[in-house]
Every structure is written in structure tokens, then in C-alpha cells.
Short mmCIF file of C-alpha atoms in Angstrom, two decimals:
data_model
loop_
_atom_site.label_atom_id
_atom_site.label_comp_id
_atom_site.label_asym_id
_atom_site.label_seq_id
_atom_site.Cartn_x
_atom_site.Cartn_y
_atom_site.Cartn_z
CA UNK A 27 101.86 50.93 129.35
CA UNK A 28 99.85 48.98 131.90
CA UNK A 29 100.95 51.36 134.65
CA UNK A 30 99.76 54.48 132.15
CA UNK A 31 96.58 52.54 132.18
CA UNK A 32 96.18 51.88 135.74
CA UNK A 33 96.93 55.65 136.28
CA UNK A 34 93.84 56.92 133.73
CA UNK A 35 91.39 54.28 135.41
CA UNK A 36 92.46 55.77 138.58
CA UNK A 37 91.51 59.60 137.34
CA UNK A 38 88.75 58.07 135.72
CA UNK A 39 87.27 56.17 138.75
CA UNK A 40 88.04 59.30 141.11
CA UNK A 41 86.74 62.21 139.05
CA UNK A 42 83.40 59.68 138.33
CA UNK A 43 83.06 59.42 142.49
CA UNK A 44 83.96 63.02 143.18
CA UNK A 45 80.28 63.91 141.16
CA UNK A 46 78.19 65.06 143.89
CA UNK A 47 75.39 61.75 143.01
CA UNK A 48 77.94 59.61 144.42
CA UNK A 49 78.67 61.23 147.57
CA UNK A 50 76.13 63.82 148.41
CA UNK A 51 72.80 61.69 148.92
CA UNK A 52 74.47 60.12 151.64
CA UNK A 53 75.35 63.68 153.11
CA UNK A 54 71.76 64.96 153.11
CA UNK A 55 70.37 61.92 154.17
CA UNK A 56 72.84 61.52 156.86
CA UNK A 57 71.70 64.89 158.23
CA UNK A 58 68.10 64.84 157.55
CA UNK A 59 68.49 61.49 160.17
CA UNK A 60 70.92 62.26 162.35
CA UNK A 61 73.60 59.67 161.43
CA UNK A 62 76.80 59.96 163.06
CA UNK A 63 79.82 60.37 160.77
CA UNK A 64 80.54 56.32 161.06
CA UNK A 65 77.30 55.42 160.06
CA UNK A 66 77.24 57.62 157.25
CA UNK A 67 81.03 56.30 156.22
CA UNK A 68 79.70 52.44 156.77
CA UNK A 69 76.83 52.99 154.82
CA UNK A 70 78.92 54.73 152.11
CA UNK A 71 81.35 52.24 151.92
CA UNK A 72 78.95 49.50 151.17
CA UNK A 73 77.08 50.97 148.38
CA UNK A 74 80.33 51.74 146.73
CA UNK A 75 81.30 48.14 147.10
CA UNK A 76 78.16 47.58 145.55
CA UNK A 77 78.65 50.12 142.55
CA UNK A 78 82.32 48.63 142.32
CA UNK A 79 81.12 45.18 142.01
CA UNK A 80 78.59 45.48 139.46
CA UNK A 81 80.22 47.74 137.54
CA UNK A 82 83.88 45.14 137.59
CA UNK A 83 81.03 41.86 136.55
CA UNK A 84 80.41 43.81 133.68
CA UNK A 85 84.02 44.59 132.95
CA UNK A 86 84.32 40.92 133.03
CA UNK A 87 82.26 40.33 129.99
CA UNK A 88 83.90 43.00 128.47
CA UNK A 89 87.42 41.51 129.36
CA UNK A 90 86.30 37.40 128.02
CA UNK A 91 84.62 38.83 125.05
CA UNK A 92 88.03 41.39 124.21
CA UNK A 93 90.28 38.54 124.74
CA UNK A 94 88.31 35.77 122.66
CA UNK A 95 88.67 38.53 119.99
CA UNK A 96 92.29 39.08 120.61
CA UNK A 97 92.99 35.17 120.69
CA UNK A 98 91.67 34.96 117.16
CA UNK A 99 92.03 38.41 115.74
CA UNK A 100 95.46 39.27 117.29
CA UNK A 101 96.30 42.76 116.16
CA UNK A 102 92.99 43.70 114.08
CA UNK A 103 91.79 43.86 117.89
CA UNK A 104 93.91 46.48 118.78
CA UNK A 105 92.13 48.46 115.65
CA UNK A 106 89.04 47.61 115.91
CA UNK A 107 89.06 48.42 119.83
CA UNK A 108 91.20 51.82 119.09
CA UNK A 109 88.14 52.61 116.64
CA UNK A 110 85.74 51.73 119.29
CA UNK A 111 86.75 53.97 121.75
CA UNK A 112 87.10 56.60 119.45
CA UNK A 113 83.25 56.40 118.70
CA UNK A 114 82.32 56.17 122.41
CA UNK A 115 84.69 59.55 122.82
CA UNK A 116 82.45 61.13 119.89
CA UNK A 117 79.38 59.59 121.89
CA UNK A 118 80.65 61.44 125.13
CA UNK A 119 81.25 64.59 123.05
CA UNK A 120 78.03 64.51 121.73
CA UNK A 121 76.20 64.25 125.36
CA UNK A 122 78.66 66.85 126.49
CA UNK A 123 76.71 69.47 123.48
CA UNK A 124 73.80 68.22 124.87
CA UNK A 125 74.39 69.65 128.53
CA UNK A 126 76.77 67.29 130.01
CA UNK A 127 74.95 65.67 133.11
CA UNK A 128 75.01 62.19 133.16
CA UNK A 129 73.65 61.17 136.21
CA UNK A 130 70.28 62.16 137.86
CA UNK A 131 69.31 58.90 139.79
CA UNK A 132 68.52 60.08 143.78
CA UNK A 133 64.78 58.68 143.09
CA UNK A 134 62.86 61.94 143.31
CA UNK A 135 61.03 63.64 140.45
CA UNK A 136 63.67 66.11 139.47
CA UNK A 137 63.95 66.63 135.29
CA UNK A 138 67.48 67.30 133.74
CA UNK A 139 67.59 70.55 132.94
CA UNK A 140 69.65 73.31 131.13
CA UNK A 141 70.15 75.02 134.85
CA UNK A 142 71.92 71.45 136.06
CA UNK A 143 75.57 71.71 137.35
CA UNK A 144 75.71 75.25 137.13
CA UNK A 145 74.51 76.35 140.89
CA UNK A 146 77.54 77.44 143.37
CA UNK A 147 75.18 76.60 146.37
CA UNK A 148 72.98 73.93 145.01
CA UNK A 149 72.81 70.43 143.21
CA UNK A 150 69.56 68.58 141.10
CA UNK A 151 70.44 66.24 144.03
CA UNK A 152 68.99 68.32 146.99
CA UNK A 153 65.96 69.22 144.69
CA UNK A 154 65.47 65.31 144.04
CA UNK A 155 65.87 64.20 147.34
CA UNK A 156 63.23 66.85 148.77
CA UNK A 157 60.64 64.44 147.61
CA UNK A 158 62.38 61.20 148.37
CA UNK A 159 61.43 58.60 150.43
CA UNK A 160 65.18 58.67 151.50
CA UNK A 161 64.97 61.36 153.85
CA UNK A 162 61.62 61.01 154.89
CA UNK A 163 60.24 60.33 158.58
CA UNK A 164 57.80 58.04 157.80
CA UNK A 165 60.57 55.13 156.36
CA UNK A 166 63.20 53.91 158.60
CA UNK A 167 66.49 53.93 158.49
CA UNK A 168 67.08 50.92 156.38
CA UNK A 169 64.49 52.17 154.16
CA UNK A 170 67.20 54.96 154.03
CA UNK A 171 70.11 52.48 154.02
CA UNK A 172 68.63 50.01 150.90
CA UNK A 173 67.34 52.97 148.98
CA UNK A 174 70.91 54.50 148.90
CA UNK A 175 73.06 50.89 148.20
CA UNK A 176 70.48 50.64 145.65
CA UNK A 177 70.47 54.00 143.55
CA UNK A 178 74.63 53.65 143.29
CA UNK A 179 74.89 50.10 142.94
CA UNK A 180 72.05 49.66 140.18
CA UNK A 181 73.65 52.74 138.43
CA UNK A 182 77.45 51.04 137.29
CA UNK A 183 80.04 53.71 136.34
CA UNK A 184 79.78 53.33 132.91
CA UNK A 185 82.88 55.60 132.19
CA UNK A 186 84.89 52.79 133.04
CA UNK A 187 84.00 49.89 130.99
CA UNK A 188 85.97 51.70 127.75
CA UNK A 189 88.86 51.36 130.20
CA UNK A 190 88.50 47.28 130.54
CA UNK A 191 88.38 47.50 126.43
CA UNK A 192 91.59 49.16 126.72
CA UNK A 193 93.40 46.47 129.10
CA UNK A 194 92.37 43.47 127.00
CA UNK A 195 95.89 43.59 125.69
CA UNK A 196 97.28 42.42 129.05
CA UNK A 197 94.85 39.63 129.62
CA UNK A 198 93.50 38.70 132.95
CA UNK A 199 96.57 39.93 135.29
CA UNK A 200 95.33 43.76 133.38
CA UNK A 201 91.27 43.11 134.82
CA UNK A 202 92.63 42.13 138.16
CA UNK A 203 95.00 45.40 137.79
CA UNK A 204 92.20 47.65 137.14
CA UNK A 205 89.12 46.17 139.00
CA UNK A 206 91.64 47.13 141.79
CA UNK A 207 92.25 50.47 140.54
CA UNK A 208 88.59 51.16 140.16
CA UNK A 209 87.64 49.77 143.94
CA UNK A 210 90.50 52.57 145.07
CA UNK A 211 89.70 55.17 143.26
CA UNK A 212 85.96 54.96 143.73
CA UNK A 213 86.07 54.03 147.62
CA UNK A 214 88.74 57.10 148.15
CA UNK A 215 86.91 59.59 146.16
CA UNK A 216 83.44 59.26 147.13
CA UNK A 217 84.66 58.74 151.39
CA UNK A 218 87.01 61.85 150.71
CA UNK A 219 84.20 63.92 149.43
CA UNK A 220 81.91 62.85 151.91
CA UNK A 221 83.78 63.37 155.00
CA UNK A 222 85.02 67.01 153.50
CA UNK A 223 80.98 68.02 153.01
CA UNK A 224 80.59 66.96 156.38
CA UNK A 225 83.11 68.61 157.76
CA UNK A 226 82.10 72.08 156.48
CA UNK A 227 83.81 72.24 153.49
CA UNK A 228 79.97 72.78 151.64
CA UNK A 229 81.68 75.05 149.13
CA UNK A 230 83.28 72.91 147.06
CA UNK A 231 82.68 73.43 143.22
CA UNK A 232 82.64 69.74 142.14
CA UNK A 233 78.87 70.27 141.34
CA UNK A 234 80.57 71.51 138.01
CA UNK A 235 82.06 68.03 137.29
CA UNK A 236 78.62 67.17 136.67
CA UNK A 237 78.50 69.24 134.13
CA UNK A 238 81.66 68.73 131.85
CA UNK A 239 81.93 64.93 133.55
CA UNK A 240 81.18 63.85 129.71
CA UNK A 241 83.66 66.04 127.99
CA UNK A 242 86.32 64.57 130.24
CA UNK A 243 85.91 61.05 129.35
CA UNK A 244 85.04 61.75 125.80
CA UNK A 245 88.65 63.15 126.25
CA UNK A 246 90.22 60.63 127.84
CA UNK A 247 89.19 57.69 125.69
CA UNK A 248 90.28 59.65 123.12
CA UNK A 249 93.58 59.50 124.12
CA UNK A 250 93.13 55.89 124.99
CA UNK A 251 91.89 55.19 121.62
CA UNK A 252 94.66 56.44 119.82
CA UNK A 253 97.46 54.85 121.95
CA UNK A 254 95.41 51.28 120.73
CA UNK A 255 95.95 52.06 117.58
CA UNK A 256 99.42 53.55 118.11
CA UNK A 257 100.57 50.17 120.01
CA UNK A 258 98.80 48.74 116.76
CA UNK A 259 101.62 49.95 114.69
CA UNK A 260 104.16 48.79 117.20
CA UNK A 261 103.86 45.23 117.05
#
């Protein structure tokens, strides 16, 4: 079951970095400056370390708190998280009615909109970095550089904390597991996406992820809430 778990943080984690906020400011403001494709890479790399880190501290509450619960709840946990999870699915389902798009965070003055995710050639992203300091002349390129570690580490993926929740029942050697699978699956999504937009391949639909990202993981926890309870039966 751990190994089932590892493998829907991994889809998780990668589906959350293929949405074009974690890949494609670093794109436009690699070409709007002129970075070479190792700068942009470095510079990616970091701020996902960043986004990984903050987002694994809080999966460490989450992971003490679930397993002083277990210690002295033992199997009520198992119902009480299954329940859990099942409301945060309802909670995705409900932003998914709602339009979907869960991130807008590029530090321009774009609004959300109805319009968001559903442009072939376009993103909210290019629209809110237009009036970003990120790309602009008059900051330098660690401006650029802080700005961008900043927006994605300050912004955890919050998709994944449900999935520390769900490991709680393995104990520490189950965080370790999946902080691991989280660092992978972020790092190789968002540097996979990055160096195929900068390679030409500008076509890509993911823009739509943005746009059913919440139905997904009000799907997936779902499914992870009712294997809790499931394994609650089982013991």
C-alpha cells in the first residue's frame, strides 16, 4: 500500500508542476533577459527546492500531529482521516464548479477570470507577467532571480499535504518516502516542462491542467479517502 501511495504522490506532485505557474515564469523571464538554458535550469531548480521544502515542513506538522493521533486513537484515525479527505475532495470539487484555477501568483495585476485556462496560445501568466517587475529592464537579474524563488517557494503545493494525511499509517519511514517522492516529481516535472517550452515545443496544452487541476485532486483524494477507510475495516 505504501508503494500505491508513493505512486499517487508522484502523479500528484508531477501533474501540480506540469501547471504552466510552475514552469512558465521562468520561460518568459528567461527570454525577456536573455538567460541561457543553464541559467534558466539553475534558477529553476532552486525555487523548486524551495517550493519542495516548504511545502515537506508543513507535511511535517501534518505527519507529528497524524501520528500523535494514531498513537492514541489507533484505528478511529484511519476514519477520521478517511472522512477528512473526503471533505477536502468535496472542497476541490467545489473550486473545480467554481472555474478550476488554483494558482495565479506571477505578481502582476492579472484577475482570475472565467476566460483562465481555456486559451490554446496563451496563459493568465504572460498577461501577469507583462506588468511585472520580473521581466522588466529597470531590475536586475537577481531582482529577476529572488522574485521567481519567491512566488513558488511562498506558494507550497497544497495538493500534497492530503497525501502526508494519508501516509501517517506508516509513520516516519512513509514522510521520508514521500517528501522524496514529492522532491522527484516536482523537480522532473517542472525542468521537463521547461526545457520542452524552450525547445519549441510552445504548443503544449497543459495550460488546460490549470483548469481541471482541482477536479483531479478532488478525485484523487477521493480515492485516497476511501482506501483509509477501507484499510479501516481491515485491521
Amino acid at each position: 500500500m505504501l508503494a500505491t501511495l508513493a505512486a499517487t504522490g508522484f502523479t500528484v506532485a508531477f501533474f501540480h508542476a506540469a501547471i504552466p505557474t510552475h514552469w512558465l515564469p521562468f520561460v518568459l523571464v528567461a527570454r525577456a533577459r536573455g538567460w541561457a538554458r543553464g541559467k534558466t535550469f539553475a534558477v529553476s531548480m532552486a525555487a523548486g527546492l524551495g517550493h519542495v521544502l516548504l511545502t515537506s515542513l508543513l507535511g511535517l506538522g501534518i505527519a507529528w500531529l497524524g501520528l500523535q493521533l494514531d498513537e492514541h486513537f489507533g484505528e478511529l484515525f484511519n476514519r477520521v482521516a478517511g472522512g477528512a479527505l473526503l471533505v477536502i475532495a468535496a472542497w476541490f470539487y467545489w473550486r473545480q464548479a467554481r472555474g478550476g484555477v488554483l494558482h495565479h501568483h506571477a505578481g502582476g495585476r492579472h484577475e482570475e477570470s472565467e476566460h483562465c485556462g481555456h486559451s490554446h496560445e496563451h496563459t493568465h501568466m504572460e498577461e501577469e507577467l507583462a506588468d511585472s517587475k520580473l521581466v522588466s529592464r529597470s531590475a536586475g537579474d537577481w531582482a529577476a532571480i529572488g522574485g521567481l524563488f519567491m512566488m513558488l517557494t511562498l506558494s507550497p503545493c497544497e495538493g500534497f499535504l492530503p497525501v502526508y494525511l494519508s501516509g501517517v499509517h506508516y509513520g516516519w519511514r512513509g514522510f521520508v518516502v514521500l517528501s522524496g517522492i514529492l522532491a522527484a516529481g516536482t523537480l522532473i516535472g517542472m525542468l521537463l516542462f521547461t526545457w520542452l517550452t524552450l525547445v519549441g515545443f510552445s504548443k503544449l496544452p497543459l495550460q488546460r491542467l490549470e483548469r481541471y487541476e482541482a477536479a483531479l485532486l478532488g478525485t484523487i483524494f477521493a480515492v485516497l479517502g476511501l482506501m483509509m477507510l477501507f484499510l479501516e475495516h481491515g485491521h
